[in-house]
Short mmCIF file of C-alpha atoms in Angstrom, two decimals:
data_model
loop_
_atom_site.label_atom_id
_atom_site.label_comp_id
_atom_site.label_asym_id
_atom_site.label_seq_id
_atom_site.Cartn_x
_atom_site.Cartn_y
_atom_site.Cartn_z
CA UNK A 1 214.54 15.81 -93.26
CA UNK A 2 213.59 12.95 -95.62
CA UNK A 3 210.41 11.20 -94.54
CA UNK A 4 209.97 7.47 -95.00
CA UNK A 5 206.89 7.03 -97.20
CA UNK A 6 206.88 3.53 -98.69
CA UNK A 7 203.25 3.69 -99.85
CA UNK A 8 203.88 6.75 -101.98
CA UNK A 9 207.30 5.49 -103.06
CA UNK A 10 205.69 2.29 -104.36
CA UNK A 11 203.07 4.25 -106.25
CA UNK A 12 205.53 6.46 -108.16
CA UNK A 13 208.27 3.87 -108.78
CA UNK A 14 210.64 3.90 -110.61
CA UNK A 15 210.81 7.63 -109.78
CA UNK A 16 212.67 8.06 -106.49
CA UNK A 17 210.63 9.58 -103.67
CA UNK A 18 213.18 12.34 -103.03
CA UNK A 19 213.22 13.19 -106.74
CA UNK A 20 209.45 13.35 -106.78
CA UNK A 21 209.32 15.72 -103.80
CA UNK A 22 212.08 17.97 -105.19
CA UNK A 23 211.00 18.12 -108.83
CA UNK A 24 207.27 17.36 -109.07
CA UNK A 25 205.48 17.74 -105.73
CA UNK A 26 204.61 21.43 -105.93
CA UNK A 27 205.61 22.33 -109.46
CA UNK A 28 205.48 19.79 -112.29
CA UNK A 29 203.30 17.17 -113.93
CA UNK A 30 204.41 13.53 -113.74
CA UNK A 31 202.99 10.87 -116.07
CA UNK A 32 203.74 7.16 -115.74
CA UNK A 33 202.26 4.97 -118.48
CA UNK A 34 202.61 1.84 -116.37
CA UNK A 35 202.20 2.28 -112.63
CA UNK A 36 204.12 -0.19 -110.51
CA UNK A 37 201.08 -0.65 -108.24
CA UNK A 38 198.27 -2.69 -109.88
CA UNK A 39 195.50 -0.35 -108.82
CA UNK A 40 193.13 -1.72 -111.47
CA UNK A 41 192.04 -4.22 -108.82
CA UNK A 42 191.34 -1.54 -106.23
CA UNK A 43 187.92 -0.69 -107.66
CA UNK A 44 185.87 -2.15 -110.51
CA UNK A 45 182.99 -0.92 -112.65
CA UNK A 46 180.76 -3.47 -110.91
CA UNK A 47 181.59 -2.03 -107.50
CA UNK A 48 180.84 1.46 -108.81
CA UNK A 49 177.44 0.28 -110.12
CA UNK A 50 176.58 -1.31 -106.80
CA UNK A 51 177.71 1.76 -104.89
CA UNK A 52 175.68 4.16 -107.05
CA UNK A 53 172.62 1.91 -106.76
CA UNK A 54 172.72 2.52 -103.00
CA UNK A 55 172.32 6.25 -103.75
CA UNK A 56 175.36 7.21 -101.65
CA UNK A 57 176.01 10.71 -100.35
CA UNK A 58 178.47 12.86 -102.28
CA UNK A 59 177.19 11.60 -105.68
CA UNK A 60 177.12 14.46 -108.16
CA UNK A 61 177.35 15.12 -111.89
CA UNK A 62 179.30 17.54 -114.05
CA UNK A 63 178.95 18.40 -117.74
CA UNK A 64 181.24 20.98 -119.31
CA UNK A 65 178.86 21.35 -122.26
CA UNK A 66 175.81 22.26 -120.16
CA UNK A 67 177.36 25.17 -118.31
CA UNK A 68 175.72 23.97 -115.07
CA UNK A 69 178.94 23.25 -113.23
CA UNK A 70 178.61 20.48 -110.67
CA UNK A 71 175.05 19.49 -109.80
CA UNK A 72 173.06 16.72 -108.14
CA UNK A 73 169.65 15.17 -108.78
CA UNK A 74 167.68 14.14 -105.70
CA UNK A 75 164.16 13.02 -104.95
CA UNK A 76 162.42 9.65 -105.45
CA UNK A 77 163.60 9.40 -109.06
CA UNK A 78 167.03 10.85 -108.41
CA UNK A 79 168.91 7.64 -109.19
CA UNK A 80 167.14 7.15 -112.54
CA UNK A 81 167.56 10.81 -113.46
CA UNK A 82 171.25 10.66 -112.55
CA UNK A 83 171.85 7.68 -114.83
CA UNK A 84 169.89 9.38 -117.61
CA UNK A 85 172.11 12.47 -117.43
CA UNK A 86 175.16 10.21 -117.42
CA UNK A 87 173.94 8.55 -120.62
CA UNK A 88 173.49 12.00 -122.12
CA UNK A 89 177.14 12.87 -121.53
CA UNK A 90 177.50 14.02 -117.93
CA UNK A 91 180.32 12.72 -115.73
CA UNK A 92 179.37 10.80 -112.59
CA UNK A 93 181.42 11.87 -109.57
CA UNK A 94 181.56 10.04 -106.26
CA UNK A 95 183.40 12.21 -103.75
CA UNK A 96 185.11 10.67 -100.71
CA UNK A 97 184.65 7.23 -102.23
CA UNK A 98 187.09 5.79 -99.67
CA UNK A 99 184.17 5.87 -97.22
CA UNK A 100 182.18 3.54 -99.47
CA UNK A 101 184.78 1.18 -100.95
CA UNK A 102 187.35 -0.59 -98.71
CA UNK A 103 189.99 -0.78 -101.45
CA UNK A 104 190.04 2.98 -101.79
CA UNK A 105 190.08 3.33 -98.01
CA UNK A 106 193.31 1.34 -97.89
CA UNK A 107 194.68 3.36 -100.79
CA UNK A 108 194.19 6.61 -98.85
CA UNK A 109 195.13 5.62 -95.31
CA UNK A 110 198.77 4.61 -95.77
CA UNK A 111 200.02 7.76 -97.55
CA UNK A 112 197.91 9.89 -95.19
CA UNK A 113 199.47 8.17 -92.17
CA UNK A 114 202.96 8.51 -93.63
CA UNK A 115 202.74 12.10 -94.91
CA UNK A 116 200.38 13.55 -92.30
CA UNK A 117 198.41 15.26 -95.07
CA UNK A 118 194.68 14.77 -95.62
CA UNK A 119 193.92 12.29 -98.43
CA UNK A 120 190.65 11.34 -100.05
CA UNK A 121 189.59 9.48 -103.18
CA UNK A 122 187.08 10.63 -105.80
CA UNK A 123 185.77 8.46 -108.64
CA UNK A 124 185.00 9.95 -112.07
CA UNK A 125 183.02 7.94 -114.62
CA UNK A 126 182.66 9.69 -117.99
CA UNK A 127 180.68 8.37 -121.00
CA UNK A 128 182.29 8.24 -124.47
CA UNK A 129 183.43 11.66 -125.57
CA UNK A 130 182.20 13.30 -122.37
CA UNK A 131 183.91 16.11 -120.46
CA UNK A 132 182.99 16.98 -116.91
CA UNK A 133 184.67 20.35 -116.44
CA UNK A 134 186.15 23.11 -118.57
CA UNK A 135 189.77 24.14 -118.03
CA UNK A 136 190.22 24.78 -114.30
CA UNK A 137 192.68 24.44 -111.41
CA UNK A 138 192.20 22.56 -108.12
CA UNK A 139 193.15 23.56 -104.59
CA UNK A 140 194.81 20.21 -103.91
CA UNK A 141 197.38 18.12 -105.72
CA UNK A 142 196.14 14.76 -106.96
CA UNK A 143 197.27 11.42 -108.30
CA UNK A 144 195.13 10.39 -111.28
CA UNK A 145 194.75 6.63 -111.65
CA UNK A 146 193.21 5.45 -114.90
CA UNK A 147 191.08 2.38 -114.13
CA UNK A 148 189.22 1.77 -117.41
CA UNK A 149 188.92 3.34 -120.85
CA UNK A 150 190.95 6.31 -122.02
CA UNK A 151 191.03 9.99 -121.14
CA UNK A 152 192.82 12.83 -122.90
CA UNK A 153 194.20 15.41 -120.49
CA UNK A 154 195.02 18.97 -121.52
CA UNK A 155 197.33 20.79 -119.12
CA UNK A 156 198.50 24.40 -119.18
CA UNK A 157 202.11 24.70 -118.08
CA UNK A 158 204.79 27.32 -118.69
CA UNK A 159 202.51 29.32 -120.99
CA UNK A 160 201.63 26.44 -123.30
CA UNK A 161 199.16 23.59 -123.44
CA UNK A 162 200.32 19.98 -123.32
CA UNK A 163 198.19 16.88 -123.94
CA UNK A 164 198.45 13.37 -122.51
CA UNK A 165 196.39 10.23 -123.06
CA UNK A 166 195.95 8.03 -120.02
CA UNK A 167 195.08 4.37 -120.53
CA UNK A 168 194.31 1.67 -117.92
CA UNK A 169 197.23 1.30 -115.53
CA UNK A 170 198.57 4.82 -116.14
CA UNK A 171 199.25 7.22 -113.29
CA UNK A 172 199.64 10.99 -113.36
CA UNK A 173 200.49 13.51 -110.66
CA UNK A 174 198.78 16.88 -111.09
CA UNK A 175 200.19 19.58 -108.78
CA UNK A 176 197.96 21.99 -106.91
CA UNK A 177 196.91 24.96 -109.03
CA UNK A 178 197.84 23.54 -112.47
CA UNK A 179 195.08 24.33 -115.03
CA UNK A 180 193.68 21.22 -116.70
CA UNK A 181 190.71 19.70 -118.52
CA UNK A 182 190.01 16.13 -119.68
CA UNK A 183 187.79 14.40 -122.22
CA UNK A 184 186.94 10.68 -122.34
CA UNK A 185 187.89 8.56 -125.33
CA UNK A 186 185.49 6.68 -127.59
CA UNK A 187 185.08 3.91 -125.01
CA UNK A 188 184.38 6.14 -122.03
CA UNK A 189 186.58 6.47 -118.97
CA UNK A 190 186.77 5.68 -115.29
CA UNK A 191 189.52 7.08 -113.12
CA UNK A 192 190.23 7.66 -109.44
CA UNK A 193 191.87 10.76 -108.06
CA UNK A 194 193.78 10.52 -104.82
CA UNK A 195 193.62 14.12 -103.67
CA UNK A 196 196.25 15.28 -101.18
CA UNK A 197 195.66 18.47 -99.20
CA UNK A 198 198.98 19.89 -97.99
CA UNK A 199 198.58 22.17 -94.94
CA UNK A 200 200.82 25.14 -94.27
CA UNK A 201 202.44 26.38 -91.07
CA UNK A 202 199.48 28.75 -90.79
CA UNK A 203 197.28 25.74 -89.96
CA UNK A 204 199.32 25.36 -86.76
CA UNK A 205 199.74 29.03 -85.91
CA UNK A 206 196.21 30.08 -86.78
CA UNK A 207 197.69 33.04 -88.66
CA UNK A 208 199.05 33.49 -92.16
CA UNK A 209 201.42 35.55 -94.24
CA UNK A 210 205.07 35.21 -95.19
CA UNK A 211 206.81 32.00 -94.16
CA UNK A 212 203.65 30.80 -92.38
CA UNK A 213 202.13 30.16 -95.80
CA UNK A 214 204.84 27.67 -96.70
CA UNK A 215 203.72 24.01 -96.71
CA UNK A 216 204.41 21.72 -93.78
CA UNK A 217 207.08 19.14 -94.66
CA UNK A 218 206.00 15.58 -95.48
CA UNK A 219 205.81 13.52 -92.30
CA UNK A 220 205.62 16.58 -90.04
CA UNK A 221 203.34 14.70 -87.60
CA UNK A 222 206.08 12.14 -86.95
CA UNK A 223 208.77 14.70 -86.26
CA UNK A 224 209.84 15.58 -82.75
CA UNK A 225 207.68 18.26 -81.16
CA UNK A 226 210.87 20.17 -80.39
CA UNK A 227 211.80 20.31 -84.09
CA UNK A 228 208.41 21.72 -85.05
CA UNK A 229 208.38 24.17 -82.16
CA UNK A 230 211.83 25.47 -83.07
CA UNK A 231 210.87 26.01 -86.70
CA UNK A 232 207.57 27.69 -85.84
CA UNK A 233 209.29 29.95 -83.30
CA UNK A 234 211.54 31.23 -86.08
CA UNK A 235 208.61 32.49 -88.16
CA UNK A 236 205.93 33.27 -85.56
CA UNK A 237 205.88 35.13 -82.25
CA UNK A 238 203.04 33.19 -80.63
CA UNK A 239 203.11 30.27 -78.19
CA UNK A 240 204.68 27.74 -80.56
CA UNK A 241 204.78 24.90 -78.02
CA UNK A 242 201.06 25.05 -77.28
CA UNK A 243 200.18 25.55 -80.94
CA UNK A 244 202.17 22.51 -82.06
CA UNK A 245 200.72 20.31 -79.32
CA UNK A 246 197.15 21.37 -80.14
CA UNK A 247 197.65 20.94 -83.89
CA UNK A 248 199.11 17.43 -83.63
CA UNK A 249 196.33 16.33 -81.28
CA UNK A 250 193.74 17.76 -83.67
CA UNK A 251 195.36 15.92 -86.58
CA UNK A 252 195.03 12.61 -84.76
CA UNK A 253 191.41 13.38 -83.80
CA UNK A 254 190.24 13.93 -87.39
CA UNK A 255 192.00 10.87 -88.82
CA UNK A 256 189.69 8.08 -90.03
CA UNK A 257 191.20 4.67 -89.22
CA UNK A 258 189.96 1.36 -90.52
CA UNK A 259 187.22 0.48 -88.03
CA UNK A 260 186.47 -3.01 -89.37
CA UNK A 261 187.22 -6.09 -87.32
CA UNK A 262 186.76 -4.52 -83.88
CA UNK A 263 184.11 -6.96 -82.66
CA UNK A 264 185.89 -10.09 -83.85
CA UNK A 265 189.15 -8.68 -82.52
CA UNK A 266 187.66 -8.20 -79.09
CA UNK A 267 186.24 -11.73 -79.09
CA UNK A 268 189.26 -13.56 -80.47
CA UNK A 269 192.33 -11.93 -78.99
CA UNK A 270 195.06 -14.58 -79.27
CA UNK A 271 196.75 -16.16 -76.28
CA UNK A 272 199.82 -14.15 -75.38
CA UNK A 273 203.19 -15.26 -74.07
CA UNK A 274 206.42 -13.34 -73.45
CA UNK A 275 207.49 -14.42 -76.97
CA UNK A 276 204.40 -12.97 -78.66
CA UNK A 277 205.39 -10.22 -81.08
CA UNK A 278 203.45 -7.03 -81.72
CA UNK A 279 203.72 -4.93 -84.86
CA UNK A 280 202.54 -1.32 -85.08
CA UNK A 281 200.02 -0.41 -87.77
CA UNK A 282 201.52 1.56 -90.65
CA UNK A 283 198.21 3.16 -91.65
CA UNK A 284 197.17 5.16 -88.57
CA UNK A 285 197.84 8.58 -87.08
CA UNK A 286 197.85 8.69 -83.30
CA UNK A 287 198.74 11.04 -80.46
CA UNK A 288 199.24 10.70 -76.72
CA UNK A 289 197.85 13.45 -74.49
CA UNK A 290 198.45 13.84 -70.76
CA UNK A 291 195.27 13.85 -68.67
CA UNK A 292 196.28 14.28 -65.04
CA UNK A 293 197.70 10.98 -63.80
CA UNK A 294 196.54 9.25 -67.00
CA UNK A 295 197.48 9.36 -70.65
CA UNK A 296 194.94 9.35 -73.48
CA UNK A 297 195.68 7.65 -76.78
CA UNK A 298 193.81 9.33 -79.64
CA UNK A 299 193.40 7.80 -83.10
CA UNK A 300 190.34 9.26 -84.82
CA UNK A 301 187.26 8.15 -82.89
CA UNK A 302 189.32 5.71 -80.80
CA UNK A 303 190.10 6.97 -77.29
CA UNK A 304 192.03 4.81 -74.83
CA UNK A 305 192.94 5.83 -71.28
CA UNK A 306 195.88 4.29 -69.44
CA UNK A 307 197.94 5.13 -66.35
CA UNK A 308 200.52 7.79 -67.18
CA UNK A 309 203.33 5.41 -66.21
CA UNK A 310 202.43 3.26 -69.25
CA UNK A 311 202.98 6.07 -71.76
CA UNK A 312 206.43 4.80 -72.74
CA UNK A 313 205.06 1.28 -73.27
CA UNK A 314 202.35 2.67 -75.50
CA UNK A 315 204.93 4.49 -77.60
CA UNK A 316 207.01 1.33 -77.93
CA UNK A 317 204.03 -0.70 -79.13
CA UNK A 318 202.89 1.95 -81.60
CA UNK A 319 206.27 2.81 -83.14
CA UNK A 320 208.26 -0.41 -83.56
CA UNK A 321 207.92 -4.22 -83.42
CA UNK A 322 208.31 -5.52 -79.90
CA UNK A 323 208.15 -8.76 -77.87
CA UNK A 324 205.67 -8.69 -75.03
CA UNK A 325 208.43 -10.03 -72.80
CA UNK A 326 210.45 -6.88 -73.48
CA UNK A 327 207.70 -4.67 -72.05
CA UNK A 328 209.11 -4.94 -68.56
CA UNK A 329 208.46 -1.47 -67.12
CA UNK A 330 205.09 -2.44 -65.65
CA UNK A 331 203.31 -5.28 -63.88
CA UNK A 332 202.49 -8.27 -66.13
CA UNK A 333 198.76 -7.75 -65.56
CA UNK A 334 199.03 -4.10 -66.66
CA UNK A 335 200.99 -5.06 -69.76
CA UNK A 336 198.45 -7.74 -70.66
CA UNK A 337 195.51 -5.35 -70.27
CA UNK A 338 197.27 -2.69 -72.36
CA UNK A 339 198.16 -5.11 -75.16
CA UNK A 340 194.68 -6.61 -75.28
CA UNK A 341 193.17 -3.14 -75.56
CA UNK A 342 195.51 -2.22 -78.42
CA UNK A 343 194.73 -5.46 -80.24
CA UNK A 344 190.98 -5.20 -79.70
CA UNK A 345 190.99 -1.69 -81.18
CA UNK A 346 193.10 -2.72 -84.15
CA UNK A 347 195.98 -0.40 -83.28
CA UNK A 348 198.65 -3.11 -83.47
CA UNK A 349 199.06 -6.45 -85.21
CA UNK A 350 199.96 -9.67 -83.46
CA UNK A 351 202.56 -11.83 -85.21
CA UNK A 352 205.59 -11.43 -87.45
CA UNK A 353 205.62 -9.20 -90.53
CA UNK A 354 203.52 -10.77 -93.25
CA UNK A 355 201.54 -12.82 -90.71
CA UNK A 356 198.21 -11.16 -89.99
CA UNK A 357 196.59 -14.22 -88.47
CA UNK A 358 196.29 -12.42 -85.16
CA UNK A 359 195.42 -9.00 -86.54
CA UNK A 360 192.13 -7.48 -85.58
CA UNK A 361 191.67 -5.58 -88.82
#
């Protein structure tokens, strides 16, 4: 099955998505000197300065020359001490920066929603000539986006070492487990890594070994439950149906949607007519779960309860554009309440594609 992943396809253009999955995803380095997505505007040095000044969580340092590995400096003078170590050659690292900077949040959510894999963004700021880590391998694959300055990457592949220089606007894909090290150029370096954690079938079965250790296909969370159950039944003797249902619900529960705009959305829901069009969000992961005579919609911390008879209407609204007048399987008052709840929680947009005037986020 070929998953539709426009966010990732845009990032790696002109490389075709299918080519990327077949040739690079799990096995080979990809370097693009000019990324088709202008991610230089996603985060700036000024935003990094402001973020670090707030002393955010997940701020650490790394210095390959010190032998300390990754470390942090806390206490009342922690911020000053951190900057001092940076000036002495240590790399500043802000893990899970998508929680601090909206641009990186948007960068992570769409591919996560399309692939079903966990995505997070880390920022690395390295002074001139600095190197954060010695040669090492990571447990996740990652896109490396060079924002400012230059960085020389050394990669071990097929028994030999290869070197690449990334300049602003360059993008590289580094597969899981590929040994690498990087040193900043004479002007220093700032880059973002979009780390992608690919789960295996064992994450559904709760057991490993053999075929269960193979990765889940991209977009597994959007496949039919029956397809996943059939595949899992072929490689595992447990209750595949229950395991798949529990795993997909858990995936929706841990997703982190964009929570901005909820208050204004609740206060300014537009007037609706039968001709009003709704568009599903393309950056969320959701799941419907039966709860007696009700159905629960789960999208991260968002929980909505509706009568079970409205489950099909919920699926329509969340999977494809629809006119409110076409939602005819329920009373008008029930449809209106359902739509207003979806809009207020930012789970759908109101208006035609490209028109976010009625969107709540």
